[in-house]
XYZ file of C-alpha atoms in Angstrom:
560
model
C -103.162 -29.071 -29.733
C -105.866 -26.907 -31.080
C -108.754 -27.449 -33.354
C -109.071 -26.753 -36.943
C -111.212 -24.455 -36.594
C -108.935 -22.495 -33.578
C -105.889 -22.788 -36.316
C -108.263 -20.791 -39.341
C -109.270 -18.658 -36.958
C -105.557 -17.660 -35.919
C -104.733 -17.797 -39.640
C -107.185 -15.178 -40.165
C -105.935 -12.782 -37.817
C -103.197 -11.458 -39.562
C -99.460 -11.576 -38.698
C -99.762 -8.922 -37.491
C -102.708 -9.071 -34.871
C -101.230 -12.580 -33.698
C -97.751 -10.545 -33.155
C -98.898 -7.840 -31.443
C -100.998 -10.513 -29.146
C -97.803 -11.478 -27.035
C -98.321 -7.879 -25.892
C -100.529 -7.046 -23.286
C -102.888 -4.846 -24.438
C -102.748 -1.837 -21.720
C -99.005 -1.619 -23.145
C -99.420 -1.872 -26.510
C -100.098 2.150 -26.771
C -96.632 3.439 -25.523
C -93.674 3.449 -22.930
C -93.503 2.959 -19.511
C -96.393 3.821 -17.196
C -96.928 4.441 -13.341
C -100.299 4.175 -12.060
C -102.639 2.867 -9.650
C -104.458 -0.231 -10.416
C -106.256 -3.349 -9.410
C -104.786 -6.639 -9.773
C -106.398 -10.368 -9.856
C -104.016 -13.050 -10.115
C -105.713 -16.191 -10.348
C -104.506 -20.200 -10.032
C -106.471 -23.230 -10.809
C -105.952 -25.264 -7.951
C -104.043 -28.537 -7.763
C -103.443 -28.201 -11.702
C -98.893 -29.035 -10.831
C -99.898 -32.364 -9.685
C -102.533 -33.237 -12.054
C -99.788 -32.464 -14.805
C -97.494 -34.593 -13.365
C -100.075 -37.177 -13.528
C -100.639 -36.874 -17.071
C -97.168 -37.013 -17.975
C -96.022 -39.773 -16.278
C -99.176 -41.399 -17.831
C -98.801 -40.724 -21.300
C -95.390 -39.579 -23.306
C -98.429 -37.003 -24.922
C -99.289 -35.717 -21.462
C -97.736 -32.142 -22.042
C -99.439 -31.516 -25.224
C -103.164 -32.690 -23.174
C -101.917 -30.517 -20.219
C -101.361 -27.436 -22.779
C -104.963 -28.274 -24.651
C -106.689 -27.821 -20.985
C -104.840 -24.692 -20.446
C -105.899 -23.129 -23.578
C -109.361 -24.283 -22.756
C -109.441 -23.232 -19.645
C -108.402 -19.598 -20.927
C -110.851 -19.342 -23.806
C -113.203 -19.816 -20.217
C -111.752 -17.399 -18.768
C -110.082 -14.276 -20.883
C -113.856 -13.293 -22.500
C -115.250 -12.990 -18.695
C -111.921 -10.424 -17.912
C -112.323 -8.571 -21.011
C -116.096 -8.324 -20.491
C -115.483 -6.596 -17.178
C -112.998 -4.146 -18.609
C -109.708 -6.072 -17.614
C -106.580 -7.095 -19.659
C -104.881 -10.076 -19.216
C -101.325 -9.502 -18.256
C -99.084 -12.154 -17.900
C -99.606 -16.331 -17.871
C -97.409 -18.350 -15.188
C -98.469 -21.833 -16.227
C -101.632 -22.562 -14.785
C -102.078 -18.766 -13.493
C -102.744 -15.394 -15.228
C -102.769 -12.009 -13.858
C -105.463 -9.384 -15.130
C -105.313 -5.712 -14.847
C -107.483 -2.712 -14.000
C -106.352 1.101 -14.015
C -108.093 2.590 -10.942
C -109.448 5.530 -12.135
C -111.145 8.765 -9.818
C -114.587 7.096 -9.926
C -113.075 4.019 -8.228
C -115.395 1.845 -9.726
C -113.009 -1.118 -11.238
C -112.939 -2.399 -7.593
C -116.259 -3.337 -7.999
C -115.515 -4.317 -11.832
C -112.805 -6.766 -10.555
C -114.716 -8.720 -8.265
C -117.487 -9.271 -9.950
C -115.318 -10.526 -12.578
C -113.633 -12.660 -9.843
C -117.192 -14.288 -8.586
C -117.885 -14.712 -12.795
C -114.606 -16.443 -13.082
C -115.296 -19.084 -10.219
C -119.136 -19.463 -11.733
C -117.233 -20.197 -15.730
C -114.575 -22.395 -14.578
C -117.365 -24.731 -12.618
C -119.646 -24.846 -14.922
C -116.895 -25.384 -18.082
C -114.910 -27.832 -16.086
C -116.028 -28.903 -12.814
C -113.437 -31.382 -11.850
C -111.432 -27.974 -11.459
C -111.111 -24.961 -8.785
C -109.716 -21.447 -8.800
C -107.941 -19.663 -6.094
C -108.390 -15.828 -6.548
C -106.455 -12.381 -5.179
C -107.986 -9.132 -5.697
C -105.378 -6.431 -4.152
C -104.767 -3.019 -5.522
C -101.788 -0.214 -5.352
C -99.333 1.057 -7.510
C -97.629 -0.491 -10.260
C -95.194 0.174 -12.797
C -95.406 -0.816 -16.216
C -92.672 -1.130 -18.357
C -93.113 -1.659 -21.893
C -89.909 -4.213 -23.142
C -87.660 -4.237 -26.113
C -85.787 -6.507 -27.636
C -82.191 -5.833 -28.751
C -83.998 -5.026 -32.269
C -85.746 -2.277 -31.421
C -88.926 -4.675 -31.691
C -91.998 -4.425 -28.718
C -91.758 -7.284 -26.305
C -94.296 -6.882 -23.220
C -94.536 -5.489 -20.132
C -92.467 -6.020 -17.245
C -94.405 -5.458 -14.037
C -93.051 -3.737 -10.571
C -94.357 -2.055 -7.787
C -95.540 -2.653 -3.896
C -98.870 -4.377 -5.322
C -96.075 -6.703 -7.445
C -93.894 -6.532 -4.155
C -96.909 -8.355 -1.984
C -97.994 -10.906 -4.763
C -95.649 -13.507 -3.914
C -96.735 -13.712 -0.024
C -100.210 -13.139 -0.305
C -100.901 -15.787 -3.419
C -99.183 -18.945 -1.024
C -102.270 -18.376 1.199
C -104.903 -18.849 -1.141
C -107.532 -21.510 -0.768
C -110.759 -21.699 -3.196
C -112.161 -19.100 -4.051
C -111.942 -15.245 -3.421
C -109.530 -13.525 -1.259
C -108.542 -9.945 -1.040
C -104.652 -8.220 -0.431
C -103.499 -5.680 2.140
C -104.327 -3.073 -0.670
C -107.691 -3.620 -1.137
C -109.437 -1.193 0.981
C -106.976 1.448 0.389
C -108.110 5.022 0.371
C -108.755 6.634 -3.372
C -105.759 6.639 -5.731
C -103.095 8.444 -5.028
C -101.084 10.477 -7.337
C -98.706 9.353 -10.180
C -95.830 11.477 -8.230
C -96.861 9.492 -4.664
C -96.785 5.994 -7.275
C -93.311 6.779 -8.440
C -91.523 7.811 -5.203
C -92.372 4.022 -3.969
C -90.940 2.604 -7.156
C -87.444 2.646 -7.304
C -86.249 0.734 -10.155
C -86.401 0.429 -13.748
C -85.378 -2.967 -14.637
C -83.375 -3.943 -18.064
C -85.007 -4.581 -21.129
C -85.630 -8.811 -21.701
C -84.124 -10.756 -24.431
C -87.333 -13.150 -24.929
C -87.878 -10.601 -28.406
C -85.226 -11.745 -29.834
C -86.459 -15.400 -29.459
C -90.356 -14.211 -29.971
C -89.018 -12.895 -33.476
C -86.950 -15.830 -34.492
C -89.714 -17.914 -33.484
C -92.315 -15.668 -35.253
C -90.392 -15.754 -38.343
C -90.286 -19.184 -39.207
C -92.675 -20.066 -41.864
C -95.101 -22.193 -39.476
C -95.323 -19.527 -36.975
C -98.676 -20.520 -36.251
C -97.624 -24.086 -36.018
C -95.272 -23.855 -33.171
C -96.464 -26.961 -30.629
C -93.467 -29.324 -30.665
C -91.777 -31.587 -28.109
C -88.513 -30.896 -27.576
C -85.969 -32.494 -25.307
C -84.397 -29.487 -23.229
C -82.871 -28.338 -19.838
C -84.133 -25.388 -18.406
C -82.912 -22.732 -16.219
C -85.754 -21.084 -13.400
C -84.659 -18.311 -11.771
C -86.373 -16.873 -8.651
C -85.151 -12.823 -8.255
C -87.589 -11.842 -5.822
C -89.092 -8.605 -5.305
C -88.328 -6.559 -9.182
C -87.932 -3.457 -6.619
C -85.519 -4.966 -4.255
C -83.607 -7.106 -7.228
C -81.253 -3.688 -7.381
C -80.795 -1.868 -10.223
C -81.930 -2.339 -14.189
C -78.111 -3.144 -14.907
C -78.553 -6.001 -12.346
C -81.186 -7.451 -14.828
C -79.373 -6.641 -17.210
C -76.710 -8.730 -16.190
C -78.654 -11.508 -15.500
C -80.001 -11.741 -18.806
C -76.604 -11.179 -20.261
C -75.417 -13.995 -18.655
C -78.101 -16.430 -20.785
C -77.465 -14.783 -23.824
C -73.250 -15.748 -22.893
C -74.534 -19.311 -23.308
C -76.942 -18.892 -26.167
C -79.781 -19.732 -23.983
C -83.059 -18.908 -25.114
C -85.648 -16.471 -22.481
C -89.306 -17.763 -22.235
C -89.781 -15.638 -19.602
C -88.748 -12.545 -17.330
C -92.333 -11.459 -15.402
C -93.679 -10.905 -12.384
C -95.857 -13.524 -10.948
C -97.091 -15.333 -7.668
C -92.937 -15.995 -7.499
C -92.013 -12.296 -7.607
C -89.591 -11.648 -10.505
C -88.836 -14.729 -12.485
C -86.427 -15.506 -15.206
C -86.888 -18.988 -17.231
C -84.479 -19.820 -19.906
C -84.358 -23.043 -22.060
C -81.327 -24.607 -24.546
C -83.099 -27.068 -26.949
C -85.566 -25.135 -28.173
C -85.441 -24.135 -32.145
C -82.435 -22.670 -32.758
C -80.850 -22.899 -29.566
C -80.011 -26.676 -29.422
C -76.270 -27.820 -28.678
C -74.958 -30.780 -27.700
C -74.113 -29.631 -24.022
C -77.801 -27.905 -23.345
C -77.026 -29.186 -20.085
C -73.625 -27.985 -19.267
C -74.379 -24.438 -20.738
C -77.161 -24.149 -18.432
C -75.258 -25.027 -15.621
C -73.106 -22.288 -16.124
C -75.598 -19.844 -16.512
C -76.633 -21.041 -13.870
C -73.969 -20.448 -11.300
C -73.242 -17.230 -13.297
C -76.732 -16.219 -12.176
C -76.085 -16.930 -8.340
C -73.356 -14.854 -8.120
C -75.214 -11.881 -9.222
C -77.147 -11.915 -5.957
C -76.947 -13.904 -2.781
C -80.912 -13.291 -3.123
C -81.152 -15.270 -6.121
C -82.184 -19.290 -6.270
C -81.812 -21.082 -9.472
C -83.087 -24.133 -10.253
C -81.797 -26.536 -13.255
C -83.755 -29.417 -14.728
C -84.062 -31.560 -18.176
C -86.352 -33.323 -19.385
C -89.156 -33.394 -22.358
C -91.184 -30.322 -22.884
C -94.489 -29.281 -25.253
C -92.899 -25.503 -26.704
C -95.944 -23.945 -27.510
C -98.408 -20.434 -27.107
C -100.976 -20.401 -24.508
C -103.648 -17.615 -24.810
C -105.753 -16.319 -27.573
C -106.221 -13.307 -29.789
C -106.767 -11.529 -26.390
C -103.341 -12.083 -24.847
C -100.930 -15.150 -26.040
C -97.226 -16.064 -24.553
C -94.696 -18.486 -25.958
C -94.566 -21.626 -22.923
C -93.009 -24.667 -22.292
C -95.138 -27.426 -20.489
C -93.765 -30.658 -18.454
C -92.930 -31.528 -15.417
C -89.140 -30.593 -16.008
C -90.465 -27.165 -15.934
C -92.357 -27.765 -12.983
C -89.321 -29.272 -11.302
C -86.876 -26.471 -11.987
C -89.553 -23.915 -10.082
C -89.926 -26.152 -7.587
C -86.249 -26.239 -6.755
C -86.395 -22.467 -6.253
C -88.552 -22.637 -2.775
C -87.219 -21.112 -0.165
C -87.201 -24.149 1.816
C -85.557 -25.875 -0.114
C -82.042 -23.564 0.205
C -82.871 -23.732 3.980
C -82.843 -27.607 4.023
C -79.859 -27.810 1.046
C -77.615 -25.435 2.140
C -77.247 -24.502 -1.719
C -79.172 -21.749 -4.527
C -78.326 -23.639 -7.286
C -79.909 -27.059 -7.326
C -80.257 -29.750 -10.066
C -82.509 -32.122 -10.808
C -81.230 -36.133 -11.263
C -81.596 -35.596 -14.929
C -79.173 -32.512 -15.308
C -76.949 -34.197 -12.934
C -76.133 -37.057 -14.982
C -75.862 -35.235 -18.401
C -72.931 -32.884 -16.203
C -71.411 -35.266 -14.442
C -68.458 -34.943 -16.572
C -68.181 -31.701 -16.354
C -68.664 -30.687 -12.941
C -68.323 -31.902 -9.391
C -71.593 -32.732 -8.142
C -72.769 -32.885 -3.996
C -75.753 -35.061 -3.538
C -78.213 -33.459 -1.438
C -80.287 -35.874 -0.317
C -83.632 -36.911 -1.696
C -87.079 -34.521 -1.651
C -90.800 -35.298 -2.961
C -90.955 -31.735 -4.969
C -94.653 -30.387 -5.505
C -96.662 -32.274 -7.884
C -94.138 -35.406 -7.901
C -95.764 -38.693 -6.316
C -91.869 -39.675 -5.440
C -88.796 -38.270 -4.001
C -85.808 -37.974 -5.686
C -81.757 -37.539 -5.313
C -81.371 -33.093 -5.657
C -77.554 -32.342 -6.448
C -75.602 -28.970 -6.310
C -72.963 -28.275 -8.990
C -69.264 -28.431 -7.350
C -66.037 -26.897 -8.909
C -65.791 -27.349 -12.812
C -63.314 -29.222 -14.171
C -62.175 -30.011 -17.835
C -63.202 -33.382 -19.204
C -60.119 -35.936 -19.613
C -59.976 -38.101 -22.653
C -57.623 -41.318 -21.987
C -55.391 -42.702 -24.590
C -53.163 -45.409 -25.398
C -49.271 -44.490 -24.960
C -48.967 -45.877 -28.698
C -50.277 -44.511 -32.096
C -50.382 -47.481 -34.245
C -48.495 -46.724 -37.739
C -47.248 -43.063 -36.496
C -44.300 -43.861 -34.673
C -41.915 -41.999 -36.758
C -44.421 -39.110 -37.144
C -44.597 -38.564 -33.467
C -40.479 -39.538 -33.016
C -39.826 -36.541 -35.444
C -42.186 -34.300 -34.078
C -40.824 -34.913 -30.497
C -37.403 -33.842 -32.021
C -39.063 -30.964 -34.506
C -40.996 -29.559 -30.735
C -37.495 -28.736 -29.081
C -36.092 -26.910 -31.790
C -36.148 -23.540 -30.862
C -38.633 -21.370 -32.423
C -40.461 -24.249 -33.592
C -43.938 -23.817 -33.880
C -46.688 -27.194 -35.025
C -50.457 -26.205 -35.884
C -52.356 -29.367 -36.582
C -55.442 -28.789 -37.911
C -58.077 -31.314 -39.107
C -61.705 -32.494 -38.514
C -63.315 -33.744 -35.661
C -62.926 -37.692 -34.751
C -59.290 -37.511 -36.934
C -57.192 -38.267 -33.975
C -55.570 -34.636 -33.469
C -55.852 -35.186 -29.534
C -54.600 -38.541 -29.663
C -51.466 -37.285 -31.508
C -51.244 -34.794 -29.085
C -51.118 -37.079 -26.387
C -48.498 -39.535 -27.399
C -46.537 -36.248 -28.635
C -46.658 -34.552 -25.459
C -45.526 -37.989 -23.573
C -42.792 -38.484 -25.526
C -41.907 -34.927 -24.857
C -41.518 -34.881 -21.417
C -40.184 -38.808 -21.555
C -37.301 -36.758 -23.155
C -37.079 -34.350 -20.408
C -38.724 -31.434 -21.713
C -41.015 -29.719 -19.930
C -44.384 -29.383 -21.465
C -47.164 -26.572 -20.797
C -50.654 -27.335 -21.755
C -53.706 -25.358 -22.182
C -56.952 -25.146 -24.344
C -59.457 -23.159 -25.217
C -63.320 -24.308 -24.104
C -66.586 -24.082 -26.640
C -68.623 -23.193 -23.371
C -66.047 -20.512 -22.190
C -65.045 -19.026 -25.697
C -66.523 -15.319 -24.250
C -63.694 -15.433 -21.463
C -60.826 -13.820 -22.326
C -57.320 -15.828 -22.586
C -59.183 -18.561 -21.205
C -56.727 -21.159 -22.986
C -53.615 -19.304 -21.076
C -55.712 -19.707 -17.494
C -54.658 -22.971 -16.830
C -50.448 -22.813 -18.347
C -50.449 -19.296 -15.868
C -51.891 -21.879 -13.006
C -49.943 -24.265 -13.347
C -46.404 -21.744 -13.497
C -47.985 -19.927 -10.523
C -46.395 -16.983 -10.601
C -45.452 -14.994 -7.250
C -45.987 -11.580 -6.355
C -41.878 -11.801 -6.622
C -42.286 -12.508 -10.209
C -45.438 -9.882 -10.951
C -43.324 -7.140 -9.447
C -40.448 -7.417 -11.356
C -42.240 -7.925 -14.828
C -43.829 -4.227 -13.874
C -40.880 -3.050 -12.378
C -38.683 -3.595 -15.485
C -41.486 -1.277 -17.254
C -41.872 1.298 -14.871
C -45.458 0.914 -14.427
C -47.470 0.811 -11.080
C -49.582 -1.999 -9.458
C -52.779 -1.086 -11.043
C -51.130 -2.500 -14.445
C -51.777 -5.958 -12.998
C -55.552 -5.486 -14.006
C -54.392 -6.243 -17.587
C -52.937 -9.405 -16.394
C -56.526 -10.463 -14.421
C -57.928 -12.387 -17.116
C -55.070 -14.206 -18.094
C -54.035 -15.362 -13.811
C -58.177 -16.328 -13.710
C -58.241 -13.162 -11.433
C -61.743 -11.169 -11.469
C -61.468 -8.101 -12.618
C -62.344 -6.366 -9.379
C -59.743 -8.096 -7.497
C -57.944 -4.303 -8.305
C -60.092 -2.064 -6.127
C -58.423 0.819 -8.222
C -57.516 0.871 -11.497
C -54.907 3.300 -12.934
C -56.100 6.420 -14.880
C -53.880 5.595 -17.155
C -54.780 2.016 -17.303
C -58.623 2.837 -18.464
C -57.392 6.081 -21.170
C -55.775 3.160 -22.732
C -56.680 2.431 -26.209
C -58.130 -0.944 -27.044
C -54.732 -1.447 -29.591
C -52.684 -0.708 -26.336
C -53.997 -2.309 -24.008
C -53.993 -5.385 -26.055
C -50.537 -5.146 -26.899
C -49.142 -4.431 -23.379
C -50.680 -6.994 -22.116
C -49.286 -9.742 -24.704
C -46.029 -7.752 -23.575
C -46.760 -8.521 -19.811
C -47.822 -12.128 -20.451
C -44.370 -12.930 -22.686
C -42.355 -11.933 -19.647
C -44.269 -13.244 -17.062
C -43.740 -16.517 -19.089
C -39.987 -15.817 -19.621
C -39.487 -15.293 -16.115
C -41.207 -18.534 -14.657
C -40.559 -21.201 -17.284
C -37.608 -23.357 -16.136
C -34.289 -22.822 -17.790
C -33.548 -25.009 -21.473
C -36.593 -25.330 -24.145
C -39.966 -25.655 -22.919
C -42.973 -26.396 -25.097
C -46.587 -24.931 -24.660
C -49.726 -26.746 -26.222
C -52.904 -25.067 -27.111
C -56.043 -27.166 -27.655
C -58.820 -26.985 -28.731
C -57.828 -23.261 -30.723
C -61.026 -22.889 -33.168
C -62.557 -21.484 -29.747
C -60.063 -19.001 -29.059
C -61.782 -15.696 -27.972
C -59.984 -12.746 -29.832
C -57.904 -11.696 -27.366
């Protein structure tokens, strides 16, 4: 992707200069900062469909597409940093640059004429493309990030300049236009600045991946296709997103399913998150099905929030130069999975989390899927079939009645099962046959009359506690009859039934109120009383005589 003499050049920087280059330079001096600045965002113009082009054209599209890019900012980063501005943030094909407005108010004019220089170096480096420019300024928050260790990140941006990007930048045409901040008054005061900005969003999680990714031995050798899906989440305003917990949640929900954060900025989408699963060290064999998860994890957060999910092949690499760099990933999957996020498209779906045809079929199995309909996205020359994900539902394996040569195992393991007491662990290697044996097992079990519970633990839903019971509980549907008198026999109040909400598939704040007691409980206790609650609950609603209950699937038990 880059030229040998690019690569020395990068070798010779030091580890340490090309680490602290995925940090924007106006925060790599300290913590969080409220001021008034000017902001140019700039896009190269028509660049999503040209990709899309080159893509479908050659199976080495991406890594041309990221070449141009990186060309196309070693155009443009010397004429910002000549005019006393910092590059800020990359979006693909779009970069914001920064100016702090000082009392001499003289970065205005700084700004644009780095604007009209811009236009003048892109032409005259590559004429076959355009730039659409914003100048705007107001006040801005800048919040240095941290990753869970302790290491410097980058800056998160918020603020009413922030606020108006998203509007303001789907008006652009070629060439220079200016925001509803631009002829403000003088700056105003940091105190003025911070009463307007009213939250302080979570710390990101892309550190933790910028560190893994830095610490491989070919750090500086990081261009590689990879097959992935990838989550794009559009949060809106980073003011009106709520609070930093909100964030926080959001970005706790990828970590649940080991996904990987390539980004959480500000751009011409307001607040964005992008996640991938099948980059290095975050590949599984259901990228797909985690993602979906997250997914739908992520909608519930906000009825704000639109999340789209596509797969495809990607070029992971770092855009940018010694100025400013950021780990990307470049196809039209990523594309796809913003362009899923317009807000027309929810208007026209009915749905905030949408799929691509792609993700659809690798889930299939996994979820119930509503076809949509079929829309020409940006940058695609065709339209295609957009799904939503349905109810989720456990895949079923089908087996033959017989297990040839383990007839008398299963006959005395159907007789062991009713014994009382009698407890089987079967434990082996995948592919052995452990859920076939199960099967037949379990047939000739209730063949016999004996009533048979079944539940099993899930590799995607390990973090949910007594997820394996969720299903047995379903199935016994318990009544509020049943609930009462399992409390009632204890003496304890309704609020106790919070201990049973994980194990009924209740949410937790199905209780408006839980007990004082209930939350001074120690972990140890409130762990053991609920075992206690669940082994009556189960005493009470299995049916009279022996009864057996299978587990499945137990090396993903959660601890509980």
């Amino acid at each position: 992707m880059h030229d040998h003499a690019t690569r020395q050049n990068e070798a010779n920087e030091g580890e340490a200069a090309f680490g602290e280059s995925f940090v924007p330079e106006f925060a790599r001096d300290g913590g969080p900062t409220t001021r008034e600045v000017v902001l140019l965002f700039a896009d190269i113009s028509g660049f999503s469909a040209m990709s899309a082009d080159l893509v479908a054209r050659d199976t080495r599209g991406a890594e041309t597409i990221a070449a141009l890019l990186n060309a196309v900012y070693e155009t443009l980063f010397p004429v910002i940093r000549s005019h006393g501005g910092s590059v800020a943030s990359l979006a693909g094909d779009a970069l914001i640059a920064l100016w702090p407005r000082d009392t001499r108010d003289n970065t205005r004019e700084a700004a644009e004429h780095c604007a009209e220089a811009l236009l003048q170096a892109l032409h005259g480096a590559h004429p076959d493309l355009d730039l659409k420019v914003l100048l705007d300024t107001g006040g801005l928050r800048i919040d240095r990030r941290t990753g869970r260790d302790g290491e410097d990140v980058y800056a998160l941006l918020a603020g009413p300049i922030i606020a108006r990007l998203p509007q303001a930048a789907a008006d652009l045409g070629p060439g220079i236009s200016y925001g509803l901040g631009w002829h403000a008054p003088a700056p105003r005061a940091v105190s003025e600045i911070e009463e307007s900005l009213v939250s302080d969003p979570a710390p990101t999680r892309q550190g933790n991946l910028l560190q893994e990714l830095l610490s491989l031995p070919s750090a500086n050798w990081m261009a590689e296709f990879r097959a992935v899906t990838i989550v794009f989440a559009r949060l809106g305003d980073p003011d009106a997103f709520g609070t930093g917990a909100q964030l926080g949640a959001a970005l706790a929900a990828i970590e649940a399913q080991d996904g990987a954060v390539v980004q959480c900025q500000s751009d011409d989408k307001g607040l964005v998150l992008l996640a991938a699963w099948g980059l290095p060290r975050n590949t599984f064999e259901n990228n797909a099905e985690r993602a979906v998860l997250t997914a739908t994890a992520l909608a519930d957060l906000n009825p704000a929030l639109r999340v789209g999910v596509s797969s495809g092949n990607v070029l992971a690499c770092i855009l940018g130069n010694r100025d400013y760099r950021q780990y990307s990933v470049i196809s039209e999957a990523v594309n796809r999975s913003a362009s899923l996020t317009a807000p027309v498209l929810e208007a026209q779906m009915g749905a905030r989390v949408l799929l691509d045809a792609a993700t659809a079929r690798a889930v299939e199995g996994r979820f119930d899927l509503r076809e949509l309909g079929q829309q020409r996205l940006k940058g695609e020359a065709a339209a295609s079939m957009i799904y939503a994900p349905g109810a989720e539902r456990r895949r079923q394996q089908a087996f033959d009645e017989t297990f040839v040569g383990r007839e008398a195992v299963t006959a005395n393991l159907v007789a062991g099962l009713t014994q009382p007491g009698a407890l089987l662990q079967v434990i082996g290697p995948a592919g052995m046959g452990k859920s076939h044996l199960r099967h037949v097992t379990v047939s000739g079990l209730r063949k016999a009359g004996t009533p048979v519970l079944i539940g099993a633990e899930d590799a995607l839903r390990r973090a949910t506690d007594y997820r394996a019971w969720q299903a047995i509980f379903a199935e016994l549907a318990p009544g509020e009859e049943d609930l009462a008198a399992v409390l009632h026999a204890r003496n304890l109040n309704a609020a106790y039934l919070s201990l049973l909400s994980p194990i009924l598939g209740i949410a937790q704040n199905h209780h408006e109120e839980v007990a004082e007691e209930v939350s001074a409980l120690a972990a140890t206790g409130r762990a053991a009383l609920t075992r206690e609650l669940a082994v009556a609950l189960l005493e009470r609603c299995l049916p009279q005589g022996p009864a057996v209950l299978v587990l499945d699937d137990v090396q993903w038990l959660d601890s509980a």
